[in-house]
């Protein structure tokens, strides 16, 4: 396989569609060797933090005081697995195989949740799940055969 780090931040479904446009799919991690390789590559070459999504102003408290907050995208990379169709049942989108969570070791994953799988750059690229509308980077995979 070959991989493409997409450094444009998108939701999971937008990342999925973008990979299709590149002739690939969101990465499917098949074994611990591939997982370790991608982790190492992200730690060396991946974006270390999210990008600014803008400054928001909101009312705080009952006295009409306003505060501002600079929101950033999540510092992570989408993978091709989710539990959207059936919460708690995780599948890789391209192959439709069940996700083997043993590959990820001691990852911070809530397997009963309805969400999408990603690499977490703020935690040495460990795997975790996030809400699928979260804005972050992605990794596309393409078979070389």
JSON list of C-alpha atoms in Angstrom, two decimals, residues 7-119:
[
{"chain": "A", "resi": 7, "resn": "UNK", "atom": "CA", "xyz": [-3.44, 18.03, 5.74]},
{"chain": "A", "resi": 8, "resn": "UNK", "atom": "CA", "xyz": [-6.80, 19.62, 5.00]},
{"chain": "A", "resi": 9, "resn": "UNK", "atom": "CA", "xyz": [-9.11, 19.37, 8.02]},
{"chain": "A", "resi": 10, "resn": "UNK", "atom": "CA", "xyz": [-12.51, 17.77, 7.38]},
{"chain": "A", "resi": 11, "resn": "UNK", "atom": "CA", "xyz": [-15.18, 15.69, 9.05]},
{"chain": "A", "resi": 12, "resn": "UNK", "atom": "CA", "xyz": [-14.92, 11.90, 8.73]},
{"chain": "A", "resi": 13, "resn": "UNK", "atom": "CA", "xyz": [-17.40, 11.65, 5.82]},
{"chain": "A", "resi": 14, "resn": "UNK", "atom": "CA", "xyz": [-15.65, 14.47, 3.94]},
{"chain": "A", "resi": 15, "resn": "UNK", "atom": "CA", "xyz": [-12.30, 12.72, 4.48]},
{"chain": "A", "resi": 16, "resn": "UNK", "atom": "CA", "xyz": [-13.81, 9.46, 3.25]},
{"chain": "A", "resi": 17, "resn": "UNK", "atom": "CA", "xyz": [-15.07, 11.16, 0.08]},
{"chain": "A", "resi": 18, "resn": "UNK", "atom": "CA", "xyz": [-11.75, 12.94, -0.50]},
{"chain": "A", "resi": 19, "resn": "UNK", "atom": "CA", "xyz": [-9.85, 9.64, -0.36]},
{"chain": "A", "resi": 20, "resn": "UNK", "atom": "CA", "xyz": [-12.22, 8.21, -2.97]},
{"chain": "A", "resi": 21, "resn": "UNK", "atom": "CA", "xyz": [-11.38, 11.18, -5.23]},
{"chain": "A", "resi": 22, "resn": "UNK", "atom": "CA", "xyz": [-7.68, 10.31, -4.85]},
{"chain": "A", "resi": 23, "resn": "UNK", "atom": "CA", "xyz": [-8.43, 6.73, -5.96]},
{"chain": "A", "resi": 24, "resn": "UNK", "atom": "CA", "xyz": [-8.03, 5.30, -2.46]},
{"chain": "A", "resi": 25, "resn": "UNK", "atom": "CA", "xyz": [-9.86, 4.97, 0.85]},
{"chain": "A", "resi": 26, "resn": "UNK", "atom": "CA", "xyz": [-9.39, 6.01, 4.47]},
{"chain": "A", "resi": 27, "resn": "UNK", "atom": "CA", "xyz": [-6.63, 3.83, 5.91]},
{"chain": "A", "resi": 28, "resn": "UNK", "atom": "CA", "xyz": [-7.51, 0.35, 7.18]},
{"chain": "A", "resi": 29, "resn": "UNK", "atom": "CA", "xyz": [-4.97, -0.90, 9.73]},
{"chain": "A", "resi": 30, "resn": "UNK", "atom": "CA", "xyz": [-4.57, -4.64, 9.17]},
{"chain": "A", "resi": 31, "resn": "UNK", "atom": "CA", "xyz": [-1.99, -5.60, 11.80]},
{"chain": "A", "resi": 32, "resn": "UNK", "atom": "CA", "xyz": [0.33, -4.33, 14.53]},
{"chain": "A", "resi": 33, "resn": "UNK", "atom": "CA", "xyz": [3.22, -3.83, 12.07]},
{"chain": "A", "resi": 34, "resn": "UNK", "atom": "CA", "xyz": [1.17, -1.45, 9.93]},
{"chain": "A", "resi": 35, "resn": "UNK", "atom": "CA", "xyz": [-0.11, 0.31, 13.07]},
{"chain": "A", "resi": 36, "resn": "UNK", "atom": "CA", "xyz": [3.44, 0.84, 14.38]},
{"chain": "A", "resi": 37, "resn": "UNK", "atom": "CA", "xyz": [4.64, 2.06, 10.97]},
{"chain": "A", "resi": 38, "resn": "UNK", "atom": "CA", "xyz": [1.85, 4.64, 10.68]},
{"chain": "A", "resi": 39, "resn": "UNK", "atom": "CA", "xyz": [2.31, 5.77, 14.30]},
{"chain": "A", "resi": 40, "resn": "UNK", "atom": "CA", "xyz": [6.03, 6.33, 13.70]},
{"chain": "A", "resi": 41, "resn": "UNK", "atom": "CA", "xyz": [5.42, 8.15, 10.44]},
{"chain": "A", "resi": 42, "resn": "UNK", "atom": "CA", "xyz": [2.83, 10.46, 12.01]},
{"chain": "A", "resi": 43, "resn": "UNK", "atom": "CA", "xyz": [5.08, 11.18, 14.99]},
{"chain": "A", "resi": 44, "resn": "UNK", "atom": "CA", "xyz": [7.87, 12.13, 12.55]},
{"chain": "A", "resi": 45, "resn": "UNK", "atom": "CA", "xyz": [5.96, 13.88, 9.75]},
{"chain": "A", "resi": 46, "resn": "UNK", "atom": "CA", "xyz": [2.34, 14.48, 10.84]},
{"chain": "A", "resi": 47, "resn": "UNK", "atom": "CA", "xyz": [0.83, 17.80, 11.88]},
{"chain": "A", "resi": 48, "resn": "UNK", "atom": "CA", "xyz": [1.48, 18.29, 15.59]},
{"chain": "A", "resi": 49, "resn": "UNK", "atom": "CA", "xyz": [-1.54, 20.44, 16.28]},
{"chain": "A", "resi": 50, "resn": "UNK", "atom": "CA", "xyz": [-4.86, 21.42, 14.80]},
{"chain": "A", "resi": 51, "resn": "UNK", "atom": "CA", "xyz": [-5.44, 24.57, 12.78]},
{"chain": "A", "resi": 52, "resn": "UNK", "atom": "CA", "xyz": [-7.45, 27.60, 13.84]},
{"chain": "A", "resi": 53, "resn": "UNK", "atom": "CA", "xyz": [-11.12, 27.35, 12.91]},
{"chain": "A", "resi": 54, "resn": "UNK", "atom": "CA", "xyz": [-11.80, 30.93, 13.98]},
{"chain": "A", "resi": 55, "resn": "UNK", "atom": "CA", "xyz": [-12.59, 33.01, 17.02]},
{"chain": "A", "resi": 56, "resn": "UNK", "atom": "CA", "xyz": [-16.03, 32.74, 18.56]},
{"chain": "A", "resi": 57, "resn": "UNK", "atom": "CA", "xyz": [-17.75, 35.20, 20.85]},
{"chain": "A", "resi": 58, "resn": "UNK", "atom": "CA", "xyz": [-20.29, 33.94, 23.36]},
{"chain": "A", "resi": 59, "resn": "UNK", "atom": "CA", "xyz": [-22.23, 35.26, 26.34]},
{"chain": "A", "resi": 60, "resn": "UNK", "atom": "CA", "xyz": [-20.94, 34.08, 29.69]},
{"chain": "A", "resi": 61, "resn": "UNK", "atom": "CA", "xyz": [-23.11, 34.19, 32.79]},
{"chain": "A", "resi": 62, "resn": "UNK", "atom": "CA", "xyz": [-26.25, 36.21, 33.41]},
{"chain": "A", "resi": 63, "resn": "UNK", "atom": "CA", "xyz": [-24.64, 39.66, 33.44]},
{"chain": "A", "resi": 64, "resn": "UNK", "atom": "CA", "xyz": [-24.31, 39.99, 29.67]},
{"chain": "A", "resi": 65, "resn": "UNK", "atom": "CA", "xyz": [-20.54, 39.62, 29.77]},
{"chain": "A", "resi": 66, "resn": "UNK", "atom": "CA", "xyz": [-19.04, 38.32, 26.51]},
{"chain": "A", "resi": 67, "resn": "UNK", "atom": "CA", "xyz": [-15.99, 36.13, 26.14]},
{"chain": "A", "resi": 68, "resn": "UNK", "atom": "CA", "xyz": [-14.04, 35.01, 23.10]},
{"chain": "A", "resi": 69, "resn": "UNK", "atom": "CA", "xyz": [-12.56, 31.62, 22.36]},
{"chain": "A", "resi": 70, "resn": "UNK", "atom": "CA", "xyz": [-10.19, 30.56, 19.59]},
{"chain": "A", "resi": 71, "resn": "UNK", "atom": "CA", "xyz": [-11.33, 27.14, 18.35]},
{"chain": "A", "resi": 72, "resn": "UNK", "atom": "CA", "xyz": [-8.94, 24.72, 16.71]},
{"chain": "A", "resi": 73, "resn": "UNK", "atom": "CA", "xyz": [-9.39, 21.54, 14.73]},
{"chain": "A", "resi": 74, "resn": "UNK", "atom": "CA", "xyz": [-8.49, 18.30, 16.51]},
{"chain": "A", "resi": 75, "resn": "UNK", "atom": "CA", "xyz": [-4.85, 17.23, 16.18]},
{"chain": "A", "resi": 76, "resn": "UNK", "atom": "CA", "xyz": [-5.54, 13.81, 14.72]},
{"chain": "A", "resi": 77, "resn": "UNK", "atom": "CA", "xyz": [-5.87, 11.79, 11.51]},
{"chain": "A", "resi": 78, "resn": "UNK", "atom": "CA", "xyz": [-9.03, 9.92, 10.49]},
{"chain": "A", "resi": 79, "resn": "UNK", "atom": "CA", "xyz": [-8.90, 6.18, 9.82]},
{"chain": "A", "resi": 80, "resn": "UNK", "atom": "CA", "xyz": [-11.47, 4.23, 7.81]},
{"chain": "A", "resi": 81, "resn": "UNK", "atom": "CA", "xyz": [-13.43, 2.59, 10.65]},
{"chain": "A", "resi": 82, "resn": "UNK", "atom": "CA", "xyz": [-16.61, 3.70, 12.35]},
{"chain": "A", "resi": 83, "resn": "UNK", "atom": "CA", "xyz": [-19.62, 2.50, 14.31]},
{"chain": "A", "resi": 84, "resn": "UNK", "atom": "CA", "xyz": [-22.14, 4.86, 12.71]},
{"chain": "A", "resi": 85, "resn": "UNK", "atom": "CA", "xyz": [-24.48, 2.23, 11.27]},
{"chain": "A", "resi": 86, "resn": "UNK", "atom": "CA", "xyz": [-24.71, 0.18, 14.44]},
{"chain": "A", "resi": 87, "resn": "UNK", "atom": "CA", "xyz": [-23.29, 1.79, 17.63]},
{"chain": "A", "resi": 88, "resn": "UNK", "atom": "CA", "xyz": [-20.80, -0.50, 19.32]},
{"chain": "A", "resi": 89, "resn": "UNK", "atom": "CA", "xyz": [-20.17, -2.53, 16.13]},
{"chain": "A", "resi": 90, "resn": "UNK", "atom": "CA", "xyz": [-17.00, -1.33, 14.40]},
{"chain": "A", "resi": 91, "resn": "UNK", "atom": "CA", "xyz": [-16.27, -1.97, 10.71]},
{"chain": "A", "resi": 92, "resn": "UNK", "atom": "CA", "xyz": [-13.67, -0.86, 8.19]},
{"chain": "A", "resi": 93, "resn": "UNK", "atom": "CA", "xyz": [-15.58, 0.92, 5.44]},
{"chain": "A", "resi": 94, "resn": "UNK", "atom": "CA", "xyz": [-13.80, -0.48, 2.38]},
{"chain": "A", "resi": 95, "resn": "UNK", "atom": "CA", "xyz": [-13.36, -4.13, 3.35]},
{"chain": "A", "resi": 96, "resn": "UNK", "atom": "CA", "xyz": [-16.40, -4.29, 5.69]},
{"chain": "A", "resi": 97, "resn": "UNK", "atom": "CA", "xyz": [-14.22, -6.37, 8.08]},
{"chain": "A", "resi": 98, "resn": "UNK", "atom": "CA", "xyz": [-14.80, -6.11, 11.82]},
{"chain": "A", "resi": 99, "resn": "UNK", "atom": "CA", "xyz": [-12.15, -3.95, 13.53]},
{"chain": "A", "resi": 100, "resn": "UNK", "atom": "CA", "xyz": [-9.66, -6.00, 15.58]},
{"chain": "A", "resi": 101, "resn": "UNK", "atom": "CA", "xyz": [-9.02, -3.71, 18.56]},
{"chain": "A", "resi": 102, "resn": "UNK", "atom": "CA", "xyz": [-6.15, -5.93, 19.76]},
{"chain": "A", "resi": 103, "resn": "UNK", "atom": "CA", "xyz": [-4.04, -4.31, 17.02]},
{"chain": "A", "resi": 104, "resn": "UNK", "atom": "CA", "xyz": [-4.20, -0.97, 18.84]},
{"chain": "A", "resi": 105, "resn": "UNK", "atom": "CA", "xyz": [-2.95, -2.15, 22.23]},
{"chain": "A", "resi": 106, "resn": "UNK", "atom": "CA", "xyz": [-3.90, 0.16, 25.11]},
{"chain": "A", "resi": 107, "resn": "UNK", "atom": "CA", "xyz": [-5.76, 2.67, 22.99]},
{"chain": "A", "resi": 108, "resn": "UNK", "atom": "CA", "xyz": [-8.29, 5.11, 24.43]},
{"chain": "A", "resi": 109, "resn": "UNK", "atom": "CA", "xyz": [-11.30, 3.77, 22.51]},
{"chain": "A", "resi": 110, "resn": "UNK", "atom": "CA", "xyz": [-14.91, 3.63, 23.68]},
{"chain": "A", "resi": 111, "resn": "UNK", "atom": "CA", "xyz": [-16.07, 0.64, 21.63]},
{"chain": "A", "resi": 112, "resn": "UNK", "atom": "CA", "xyz": [-19.75, 1.02, 22.65]},
{"chain": "A", "resi": 113, "resn": "UNK", "atom": "CA", "xyz": [-19.99, 4.52, 21.21]},
{"chain": "A", "resi": 114, "resn": "UNK", "atom": "CA", "xyz": [-21.27, 5.66, 17.78]},
{"chain": "A", "resi": 115, "resn": "UNK", "atom": "CA", "xyz": [-18.20, 7.42, 16.39]},
{"chain": "A", "resi": 116, "resn": "UNK", "atom": "CA", "xyz": [-15.21, 7.22, 14.03]},
{"chain": "A", "resi": 117, "resn": "UNK", "atom": "CA", "xyz": [-11.65, 5.99, 14.55]},
{"chain": "A", "resi": 118, "resn": "UNK", "atom": "CA", "xyz": [-8.58, 8.22, 14.39]},
{"chain": "A", "resi": 119, "resn": "UNK", "atom": "CA", "xyz": [-4.91, 8.56, 15.30]}
]
